[in-house]
mmCIF file of C-alpha atoms and ligand atoms in Angstrom:
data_model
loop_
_atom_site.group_PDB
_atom_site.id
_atom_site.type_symbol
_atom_site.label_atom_id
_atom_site.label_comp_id
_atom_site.label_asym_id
_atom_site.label_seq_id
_atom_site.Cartn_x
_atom_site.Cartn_y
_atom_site.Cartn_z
ATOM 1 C CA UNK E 28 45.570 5.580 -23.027
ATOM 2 C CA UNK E 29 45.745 2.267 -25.393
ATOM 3 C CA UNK E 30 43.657 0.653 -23.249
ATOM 4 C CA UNK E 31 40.837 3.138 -24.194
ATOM 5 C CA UNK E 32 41.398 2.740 -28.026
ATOM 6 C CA UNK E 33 41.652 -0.543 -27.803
ATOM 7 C CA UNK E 34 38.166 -0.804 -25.764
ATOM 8 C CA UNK E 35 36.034 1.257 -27.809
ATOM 9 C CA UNK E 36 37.434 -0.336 -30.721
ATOM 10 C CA UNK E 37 36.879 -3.685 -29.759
ATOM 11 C CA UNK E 38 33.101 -2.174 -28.801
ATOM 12 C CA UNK E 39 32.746 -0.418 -32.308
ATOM 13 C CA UNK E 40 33.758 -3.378 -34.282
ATOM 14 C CA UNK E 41 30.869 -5.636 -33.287
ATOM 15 C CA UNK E 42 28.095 -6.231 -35.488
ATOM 16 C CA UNK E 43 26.091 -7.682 -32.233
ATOM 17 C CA UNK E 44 26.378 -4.324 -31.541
ATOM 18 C CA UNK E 45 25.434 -2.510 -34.370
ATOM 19 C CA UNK E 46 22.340 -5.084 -35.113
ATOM 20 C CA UNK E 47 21.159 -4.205 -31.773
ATOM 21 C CA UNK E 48 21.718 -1.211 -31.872
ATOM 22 C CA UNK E 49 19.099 -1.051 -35.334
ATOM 23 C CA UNK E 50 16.966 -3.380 -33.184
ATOM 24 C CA UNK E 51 17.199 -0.525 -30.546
ATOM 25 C CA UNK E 52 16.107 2.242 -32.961
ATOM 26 C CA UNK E 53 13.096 0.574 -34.162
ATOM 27 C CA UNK E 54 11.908 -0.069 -30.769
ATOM 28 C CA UNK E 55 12.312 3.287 -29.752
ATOM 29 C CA UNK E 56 10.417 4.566 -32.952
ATOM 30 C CA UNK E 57 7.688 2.164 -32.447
ATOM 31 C CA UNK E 58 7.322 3.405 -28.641
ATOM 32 C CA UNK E 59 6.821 7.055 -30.104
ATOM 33 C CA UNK E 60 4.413 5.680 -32.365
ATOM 34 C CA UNK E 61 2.839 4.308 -29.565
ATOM 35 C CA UNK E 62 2.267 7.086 -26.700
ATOM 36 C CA UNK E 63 1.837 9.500 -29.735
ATOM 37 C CA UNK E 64 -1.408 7.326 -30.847
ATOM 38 C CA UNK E 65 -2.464 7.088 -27.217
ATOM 39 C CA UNK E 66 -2.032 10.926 -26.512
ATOM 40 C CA UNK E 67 1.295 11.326 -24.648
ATOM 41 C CA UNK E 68 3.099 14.586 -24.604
ATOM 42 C CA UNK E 69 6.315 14.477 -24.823
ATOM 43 C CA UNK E 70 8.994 16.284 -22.541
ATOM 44 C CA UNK E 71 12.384 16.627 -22.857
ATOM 45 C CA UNK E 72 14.814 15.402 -19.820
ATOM 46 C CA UNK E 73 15.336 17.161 -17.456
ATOM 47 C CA UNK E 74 18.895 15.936 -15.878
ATOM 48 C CA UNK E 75 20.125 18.504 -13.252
ATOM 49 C CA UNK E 76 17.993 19.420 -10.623
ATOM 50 C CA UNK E 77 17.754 20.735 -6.920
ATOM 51 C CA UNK E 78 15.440 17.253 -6.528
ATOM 52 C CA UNK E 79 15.570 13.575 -7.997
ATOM 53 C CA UNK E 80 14.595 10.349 -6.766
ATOM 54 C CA UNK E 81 15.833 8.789 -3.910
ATOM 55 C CA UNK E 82 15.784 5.451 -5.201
ATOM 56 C CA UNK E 83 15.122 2.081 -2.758
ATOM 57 C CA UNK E 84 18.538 1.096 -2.948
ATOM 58 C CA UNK E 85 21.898 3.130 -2.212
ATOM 59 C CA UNK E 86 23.545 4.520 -4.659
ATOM 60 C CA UNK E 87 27.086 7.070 -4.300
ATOM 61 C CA UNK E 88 25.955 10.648 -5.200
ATOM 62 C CA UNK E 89 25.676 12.127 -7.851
ATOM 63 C CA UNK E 90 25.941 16.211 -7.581
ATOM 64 C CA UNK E 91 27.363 18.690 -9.006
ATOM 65 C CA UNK E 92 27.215 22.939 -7.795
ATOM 66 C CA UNK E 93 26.290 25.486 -9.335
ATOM 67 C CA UNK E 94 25.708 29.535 -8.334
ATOM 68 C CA UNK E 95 25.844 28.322 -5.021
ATOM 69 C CA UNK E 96 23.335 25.620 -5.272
ATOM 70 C CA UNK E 97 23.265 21.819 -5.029
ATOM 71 C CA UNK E 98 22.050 19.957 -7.945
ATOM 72 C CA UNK E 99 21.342 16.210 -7.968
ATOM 73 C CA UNK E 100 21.892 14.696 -11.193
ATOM 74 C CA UNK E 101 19.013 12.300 -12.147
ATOM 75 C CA UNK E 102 18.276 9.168 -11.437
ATOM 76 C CA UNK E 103 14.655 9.134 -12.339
ATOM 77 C CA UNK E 104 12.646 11.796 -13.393
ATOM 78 C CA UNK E 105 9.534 10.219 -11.109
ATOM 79 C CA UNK E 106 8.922 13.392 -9.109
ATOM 80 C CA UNK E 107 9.042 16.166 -12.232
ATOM 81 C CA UNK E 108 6.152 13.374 -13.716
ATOM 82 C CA UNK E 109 4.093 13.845 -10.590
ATOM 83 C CA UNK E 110 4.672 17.488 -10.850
ATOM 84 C CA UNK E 111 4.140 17.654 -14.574
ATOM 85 C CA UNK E 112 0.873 15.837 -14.662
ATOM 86 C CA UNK E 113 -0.382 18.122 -11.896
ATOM 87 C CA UNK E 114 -0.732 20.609 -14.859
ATOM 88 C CA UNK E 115 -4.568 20.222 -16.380
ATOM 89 C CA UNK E 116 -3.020 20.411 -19.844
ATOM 90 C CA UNK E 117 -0.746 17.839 -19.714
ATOM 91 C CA UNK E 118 -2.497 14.576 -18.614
ATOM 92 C CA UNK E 119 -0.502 12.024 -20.107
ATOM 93 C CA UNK E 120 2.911 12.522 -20.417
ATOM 94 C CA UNK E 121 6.392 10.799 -21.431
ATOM 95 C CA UNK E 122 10.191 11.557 -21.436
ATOM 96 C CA UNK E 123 12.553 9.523 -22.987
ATOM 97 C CA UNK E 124 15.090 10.006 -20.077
ATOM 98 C CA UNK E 125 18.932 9.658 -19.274
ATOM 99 C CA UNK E 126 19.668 8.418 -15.349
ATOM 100 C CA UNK E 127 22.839 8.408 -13.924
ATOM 101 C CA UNK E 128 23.125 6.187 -10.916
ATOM 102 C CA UNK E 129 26.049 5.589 -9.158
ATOM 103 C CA UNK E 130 25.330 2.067 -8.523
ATOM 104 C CA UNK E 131 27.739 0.189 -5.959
ATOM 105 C CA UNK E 132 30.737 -2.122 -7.800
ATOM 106 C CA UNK E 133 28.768 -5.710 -6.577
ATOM 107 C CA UNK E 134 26.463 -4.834 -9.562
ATOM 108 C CA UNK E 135 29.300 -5.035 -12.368
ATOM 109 C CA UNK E 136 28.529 -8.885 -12.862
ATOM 110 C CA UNK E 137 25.216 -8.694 -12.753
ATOM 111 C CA UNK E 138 25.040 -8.150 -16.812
ATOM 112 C CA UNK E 139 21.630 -5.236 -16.789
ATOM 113 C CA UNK E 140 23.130 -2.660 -14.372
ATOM 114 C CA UNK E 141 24.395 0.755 -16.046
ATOM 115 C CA UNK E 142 25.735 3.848 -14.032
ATOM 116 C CA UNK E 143 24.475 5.613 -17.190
ATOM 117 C CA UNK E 144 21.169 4.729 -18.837
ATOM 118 C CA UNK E 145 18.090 5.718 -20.190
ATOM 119 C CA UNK E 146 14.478 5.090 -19.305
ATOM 120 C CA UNK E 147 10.991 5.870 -21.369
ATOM 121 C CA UNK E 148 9.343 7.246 -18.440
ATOM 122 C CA UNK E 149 5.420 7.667 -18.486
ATOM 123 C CA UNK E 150 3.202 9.601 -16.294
ATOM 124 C CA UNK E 151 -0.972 9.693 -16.398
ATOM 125 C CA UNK E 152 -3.197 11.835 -14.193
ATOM 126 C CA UNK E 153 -6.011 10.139 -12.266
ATOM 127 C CA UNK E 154 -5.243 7.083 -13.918
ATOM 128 C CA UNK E 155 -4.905 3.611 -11.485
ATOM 129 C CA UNK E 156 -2.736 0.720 -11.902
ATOM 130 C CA UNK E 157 -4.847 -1.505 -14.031
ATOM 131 C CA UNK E 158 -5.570 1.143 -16.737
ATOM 132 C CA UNK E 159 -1.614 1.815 -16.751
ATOM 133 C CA UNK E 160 -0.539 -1.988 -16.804
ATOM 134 C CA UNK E 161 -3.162 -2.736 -19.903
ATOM 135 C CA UNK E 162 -1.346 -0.053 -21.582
ATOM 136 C CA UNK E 163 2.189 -1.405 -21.469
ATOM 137 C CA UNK E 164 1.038 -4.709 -21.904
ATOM 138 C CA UNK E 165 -0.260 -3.245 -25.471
ATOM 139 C CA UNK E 166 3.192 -1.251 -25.820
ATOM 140 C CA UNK E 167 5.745 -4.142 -24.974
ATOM 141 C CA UNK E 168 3.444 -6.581 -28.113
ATOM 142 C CA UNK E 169 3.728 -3.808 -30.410
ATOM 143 C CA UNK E 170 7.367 -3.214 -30.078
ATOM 144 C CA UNK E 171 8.010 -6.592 -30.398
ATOM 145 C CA UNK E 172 5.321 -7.023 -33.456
ATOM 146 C CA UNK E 173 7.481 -3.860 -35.179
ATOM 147 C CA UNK E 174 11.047 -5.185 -34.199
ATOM 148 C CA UNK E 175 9.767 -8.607 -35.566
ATOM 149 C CA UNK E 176 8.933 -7.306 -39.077
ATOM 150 C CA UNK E 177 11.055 -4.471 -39.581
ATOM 151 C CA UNK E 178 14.830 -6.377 -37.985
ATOM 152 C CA UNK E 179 14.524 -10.067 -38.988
ATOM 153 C CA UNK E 180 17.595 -9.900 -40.428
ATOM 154 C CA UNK E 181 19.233 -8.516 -37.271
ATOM 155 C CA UNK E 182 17.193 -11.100 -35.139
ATOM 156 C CA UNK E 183 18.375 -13.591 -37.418
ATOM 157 C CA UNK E 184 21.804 -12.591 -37.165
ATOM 158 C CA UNK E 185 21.772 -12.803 -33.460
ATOM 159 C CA UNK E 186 19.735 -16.213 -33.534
ATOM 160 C CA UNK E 187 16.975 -14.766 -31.859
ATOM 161 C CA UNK E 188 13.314 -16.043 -31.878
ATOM 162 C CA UNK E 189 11.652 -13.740 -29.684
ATOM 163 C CA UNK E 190 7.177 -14.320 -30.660
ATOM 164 C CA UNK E 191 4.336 -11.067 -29.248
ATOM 165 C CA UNK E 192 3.422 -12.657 -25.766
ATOM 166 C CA UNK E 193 -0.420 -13.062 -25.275
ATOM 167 C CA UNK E 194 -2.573 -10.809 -22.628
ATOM 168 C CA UNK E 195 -3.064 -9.911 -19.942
ATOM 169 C CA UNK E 196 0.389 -10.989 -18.531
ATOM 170 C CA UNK E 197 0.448 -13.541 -15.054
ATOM 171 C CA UNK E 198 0.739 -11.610 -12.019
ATOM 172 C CA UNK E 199 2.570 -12.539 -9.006
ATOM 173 C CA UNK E 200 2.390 -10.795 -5.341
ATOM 174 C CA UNK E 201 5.544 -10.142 -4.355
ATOM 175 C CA UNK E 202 4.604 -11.060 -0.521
ATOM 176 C CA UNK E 203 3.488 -14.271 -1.272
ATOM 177 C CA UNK E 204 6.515 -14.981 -4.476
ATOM 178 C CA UNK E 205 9.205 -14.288 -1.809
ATOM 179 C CA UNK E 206 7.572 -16.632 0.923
ATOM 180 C CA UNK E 207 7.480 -19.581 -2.195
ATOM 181 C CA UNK E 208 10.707 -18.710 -3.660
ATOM 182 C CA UNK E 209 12.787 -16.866 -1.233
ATOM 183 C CA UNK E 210 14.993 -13.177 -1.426
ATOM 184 C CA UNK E 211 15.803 -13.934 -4.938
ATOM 185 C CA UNK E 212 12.429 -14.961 -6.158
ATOM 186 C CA UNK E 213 12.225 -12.608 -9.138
ATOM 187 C CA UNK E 214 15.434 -14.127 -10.925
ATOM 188 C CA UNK E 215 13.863 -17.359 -10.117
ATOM 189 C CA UNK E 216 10.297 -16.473 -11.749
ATOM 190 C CA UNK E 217 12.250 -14.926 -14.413
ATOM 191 C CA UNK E 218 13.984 -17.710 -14.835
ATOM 192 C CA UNK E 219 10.916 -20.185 -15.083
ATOM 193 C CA UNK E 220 8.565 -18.400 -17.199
ATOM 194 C CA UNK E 221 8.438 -18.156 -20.957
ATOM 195 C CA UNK E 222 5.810 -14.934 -21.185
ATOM 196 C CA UNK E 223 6.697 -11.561 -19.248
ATOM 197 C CA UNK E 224 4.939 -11.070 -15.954
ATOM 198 C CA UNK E 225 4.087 -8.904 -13.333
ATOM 199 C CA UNK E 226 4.838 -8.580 -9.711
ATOM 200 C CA UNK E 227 2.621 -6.723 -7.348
ATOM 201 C CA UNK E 228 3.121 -4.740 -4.247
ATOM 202 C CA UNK E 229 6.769 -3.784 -3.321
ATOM 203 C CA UNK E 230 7.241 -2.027 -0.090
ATOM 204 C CA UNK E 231 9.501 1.041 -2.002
ATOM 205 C CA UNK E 232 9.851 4.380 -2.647
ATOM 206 C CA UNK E 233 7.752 7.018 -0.738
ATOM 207 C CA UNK E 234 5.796 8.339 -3.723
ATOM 208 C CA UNK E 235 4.404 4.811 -4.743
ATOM 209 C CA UNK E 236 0.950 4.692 -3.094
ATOM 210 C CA UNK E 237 0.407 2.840 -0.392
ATOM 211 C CA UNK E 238 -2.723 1.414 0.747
ATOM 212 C CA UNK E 239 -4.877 3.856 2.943
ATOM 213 C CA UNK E 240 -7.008 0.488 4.854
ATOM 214 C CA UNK E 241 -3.584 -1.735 4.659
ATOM 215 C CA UNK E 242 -0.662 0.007 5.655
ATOM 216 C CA UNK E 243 2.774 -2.111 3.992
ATOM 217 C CA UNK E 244 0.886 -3.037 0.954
ATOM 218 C CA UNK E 245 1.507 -0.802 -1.740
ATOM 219 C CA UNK E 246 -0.676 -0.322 -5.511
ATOM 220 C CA UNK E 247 2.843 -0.338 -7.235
ATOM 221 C CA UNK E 248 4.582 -2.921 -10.050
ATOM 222 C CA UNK E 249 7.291 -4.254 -11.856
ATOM 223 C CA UNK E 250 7.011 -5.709 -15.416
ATOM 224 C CA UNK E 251 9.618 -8.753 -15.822
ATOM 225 C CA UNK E 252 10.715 -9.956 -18.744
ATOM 226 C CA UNK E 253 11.204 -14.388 -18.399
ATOM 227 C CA UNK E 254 14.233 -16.166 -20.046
ATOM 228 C CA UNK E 255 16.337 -14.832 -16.757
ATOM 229 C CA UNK E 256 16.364 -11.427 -18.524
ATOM 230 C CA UNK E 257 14.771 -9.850 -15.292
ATOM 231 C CA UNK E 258 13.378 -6.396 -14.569
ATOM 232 C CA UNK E 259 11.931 -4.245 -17.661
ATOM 233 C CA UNK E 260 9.710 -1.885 -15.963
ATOM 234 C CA UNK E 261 9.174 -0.384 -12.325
ATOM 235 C CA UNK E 262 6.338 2.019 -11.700
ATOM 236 C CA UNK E 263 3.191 2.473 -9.097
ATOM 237 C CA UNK E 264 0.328 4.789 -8.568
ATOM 238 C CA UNK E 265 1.237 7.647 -6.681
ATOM 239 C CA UNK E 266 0.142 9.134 -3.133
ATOM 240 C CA UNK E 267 0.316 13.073 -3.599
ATOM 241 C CA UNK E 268 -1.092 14.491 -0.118
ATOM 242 C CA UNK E 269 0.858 16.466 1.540
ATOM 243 C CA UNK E 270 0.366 14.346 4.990
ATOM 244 C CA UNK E 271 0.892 10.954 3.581
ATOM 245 C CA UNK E 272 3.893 12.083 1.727
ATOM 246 C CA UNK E 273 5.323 13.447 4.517
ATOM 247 C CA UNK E 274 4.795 10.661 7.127
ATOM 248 C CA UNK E 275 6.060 7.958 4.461
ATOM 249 C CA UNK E 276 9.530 9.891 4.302
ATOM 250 C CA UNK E 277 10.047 10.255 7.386
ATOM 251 C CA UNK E 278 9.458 6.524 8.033
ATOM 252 C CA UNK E 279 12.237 6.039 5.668
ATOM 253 C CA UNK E 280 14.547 8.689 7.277
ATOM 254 C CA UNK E 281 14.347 11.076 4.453
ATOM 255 C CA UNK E 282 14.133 14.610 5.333
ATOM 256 C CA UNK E 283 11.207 16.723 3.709
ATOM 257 C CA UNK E 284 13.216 19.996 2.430
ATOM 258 C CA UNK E 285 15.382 17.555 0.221
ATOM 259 C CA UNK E 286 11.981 17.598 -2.365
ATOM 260 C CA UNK E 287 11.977 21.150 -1.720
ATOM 261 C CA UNK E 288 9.351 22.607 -4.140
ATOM 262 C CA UNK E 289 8.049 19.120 -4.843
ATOM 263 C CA UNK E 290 6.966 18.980 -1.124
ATOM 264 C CA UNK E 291 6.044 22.500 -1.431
ATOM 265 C CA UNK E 292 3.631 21.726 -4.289
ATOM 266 C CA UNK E 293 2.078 18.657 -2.262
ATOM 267 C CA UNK E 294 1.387 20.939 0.950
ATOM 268 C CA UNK E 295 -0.441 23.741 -1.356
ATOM 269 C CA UNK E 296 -2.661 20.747 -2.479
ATOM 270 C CA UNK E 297 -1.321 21.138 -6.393
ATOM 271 C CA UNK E 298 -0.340 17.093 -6.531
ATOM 272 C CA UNK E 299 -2.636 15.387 -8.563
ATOM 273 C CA UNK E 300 -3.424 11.234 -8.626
ATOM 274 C CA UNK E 301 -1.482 9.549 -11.163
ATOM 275 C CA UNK E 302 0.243 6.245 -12.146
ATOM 276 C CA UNK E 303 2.934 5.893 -14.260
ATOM 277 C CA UNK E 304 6.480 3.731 -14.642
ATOM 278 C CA UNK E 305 9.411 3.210 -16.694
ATOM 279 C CA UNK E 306 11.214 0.880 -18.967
ATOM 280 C CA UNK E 307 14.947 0.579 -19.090
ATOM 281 C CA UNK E 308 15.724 1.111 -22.970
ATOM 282 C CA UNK E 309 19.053 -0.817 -22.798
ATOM 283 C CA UNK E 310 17.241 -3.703 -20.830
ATOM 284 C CA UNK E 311 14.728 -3.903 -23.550
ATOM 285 C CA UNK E 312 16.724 -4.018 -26.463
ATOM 286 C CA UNK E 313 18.863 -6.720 -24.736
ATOM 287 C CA UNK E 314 15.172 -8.922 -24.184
ATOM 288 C CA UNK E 315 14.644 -8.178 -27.709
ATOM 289 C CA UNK E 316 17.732 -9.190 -28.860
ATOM 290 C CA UNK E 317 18.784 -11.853 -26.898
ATOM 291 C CA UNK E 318 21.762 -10.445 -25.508
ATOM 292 C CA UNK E 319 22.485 -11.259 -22.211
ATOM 293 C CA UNK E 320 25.021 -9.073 -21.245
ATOM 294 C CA UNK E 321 23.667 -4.957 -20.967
ATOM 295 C CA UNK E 322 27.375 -4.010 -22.134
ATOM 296 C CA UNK E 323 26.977 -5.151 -25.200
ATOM 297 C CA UNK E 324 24.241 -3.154 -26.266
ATOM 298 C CA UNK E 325 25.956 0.123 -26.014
ATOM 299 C CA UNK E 326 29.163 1.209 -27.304
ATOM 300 C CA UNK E 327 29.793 3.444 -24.376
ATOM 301 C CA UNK E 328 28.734 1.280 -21.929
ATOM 302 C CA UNK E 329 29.170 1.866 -17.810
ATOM 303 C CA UNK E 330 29.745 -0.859 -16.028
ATOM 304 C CA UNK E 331 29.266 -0.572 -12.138
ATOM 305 C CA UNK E 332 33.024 -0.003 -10.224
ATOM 306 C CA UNK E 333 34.455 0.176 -14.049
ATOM 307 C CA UNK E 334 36.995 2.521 -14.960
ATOM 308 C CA UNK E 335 35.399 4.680 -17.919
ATOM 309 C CA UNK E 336 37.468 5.217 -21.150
ATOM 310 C CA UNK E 337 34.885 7.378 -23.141
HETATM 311 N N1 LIG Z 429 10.426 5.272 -13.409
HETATM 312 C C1 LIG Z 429 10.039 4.747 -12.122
HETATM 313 C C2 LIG Z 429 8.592 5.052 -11.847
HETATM 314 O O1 LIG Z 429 7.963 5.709 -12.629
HETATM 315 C C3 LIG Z 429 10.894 5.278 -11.021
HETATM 316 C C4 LIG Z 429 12.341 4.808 -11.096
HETATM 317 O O2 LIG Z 429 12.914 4.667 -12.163
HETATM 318 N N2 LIG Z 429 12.977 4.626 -9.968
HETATM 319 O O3 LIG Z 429 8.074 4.593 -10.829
#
């Protein structure tokens, strides 16, 4: 039991914490600023759920039941976006969303993995990817413009010096980045560069869309921040027919009636084009802050394979 008190109070008594913790308010108030300007709706989470998303890498599950069905808990909201942008009044849409994922207890170390998170997620209808990347390129220079002005003291404090990249952002395929600088080549990009970048094309998840003309090449990306801070954002355009959706799961041995009335939705044709993605809050505030290690930037912090106190 002391071990808990002693935990959160060792957690609660950091002013790392609490100055990124302001840092972490004004970024999220400058994001709303943002996708309100630019026309965003936003929804609330959604975080139990017959569906989620079946991620590219294995997680334990995460269920619970209730009157007599199974509900996933979520671990990205990606397939309610597709669904919710299928509507013709909501073309642009946003969620500032809690994910639970169960990740295995080899992540612990790795200092941005969380069991419990949250993600600004961000859908838009018939939108491709360069129309989606210009936007967050815009997004990630005005939160750090805002953080800048309104938490130099905090910055300060932390001994951060943290300057608006310029745009557009390099870009990197991930084919040929893996070929130059082997499996790990994303901590060693991120590792090299000063300015965030992009990687391209990441055989993943069946709703990213893949190329029609050049099957294995996929229109998806990942936004990475440099100084070795690693991933910020993950997103794609989408497929949405019916066919293609179903022959991409079952190349990845996924079985169609676990997307139930997503699948349902593709087959009547009510799946719309999109693109969209999502940035890890926690991993943003520790870029903007400096802090390398995620567990620092939340007092209630989940560490993979930890044993939770609060
Ligand atoms: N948010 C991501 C996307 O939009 C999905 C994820 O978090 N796995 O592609």
């Amino acid at each position: 039991m002391m071990e808990g008190i002693g935990k959160i109070r060792d957690a609660l008594g950091s002013e790392r914490l609490a100055a990124a913790l302001r840092i972490q308010g004004s970024a999220l108030r400058s994001v709303g600023e943002f996708m309100h300007k630019e026309g965003f709706v936003q929804l609330m989470p959604v975080m139990i759920s017959p569906i989620t998303d079946p991620l590219c890498h294995s997680v334990y599950d995460a269920r619970v039941e209730y009157a007599g069905q199974e509900l996933s808990i979520t671990k990205s909201m990606i397939l309610h976006k597709q669904v919710a942008v299928s509507s013709p009044h909501l073309p642009k849409i946003y969620i500032v969303s809690p994910n639970v994922r169960l990740e295995r207890e080899h992540l612990r170390g790795s200092g941005r993995h969380l069991v419990e998170f949250t993600q600004v997620d961000m859908e838009m209808r018939d939108a491709g990817k360069e129309e989606f990347m210009g936007l967050m390129e815009r997004l990630l220079c005005k939160v750090i413009h805002d953080v800048r002005r309104e938490r130099a003291e905090e910055l300060a404090f932390l001994g951060r010096r943290i300057e608006a990249p310029s745009t557009p952002f390099p870009r990197f395929d991930s084919k040929k980045a893996r070929a130059e600088y082997g499996e790990a080549f994303e901590a060693s990009l991120s590792q090299s560069l000063s300015t965030p970048f992009w990687l391209l094309d990441h055989a993943r998840e069946f709703y990213d869309r893949e190329d029609p003309e050049r099957r294995g090449c996929y229109h998806n990306y990942d936004l990475v921040y440099p100084e070795g801070f690693g991933e910020a954002l993950s997103g794609g355009e989408r497929d949405w027919e019916y066919e293609t959706l179903k022959r991409k799961l079952a190349e990845r041995g996924q079985k169609e009636e676990s997307f139930g009335t997503y699948m349902e939705m593709a087959k009547a044709g009510h799946l719309v084009p999109s693109a969209g993605g999502g940035f890890g809050v926690e991993r943003l505030v520790r870029y903007l802050s400096g802090i390398r290690s995620i567990a620092e930037v939340s007092p209630f912090a989940k560490l993979p394979g930890e044993r939770f106190v609060l």
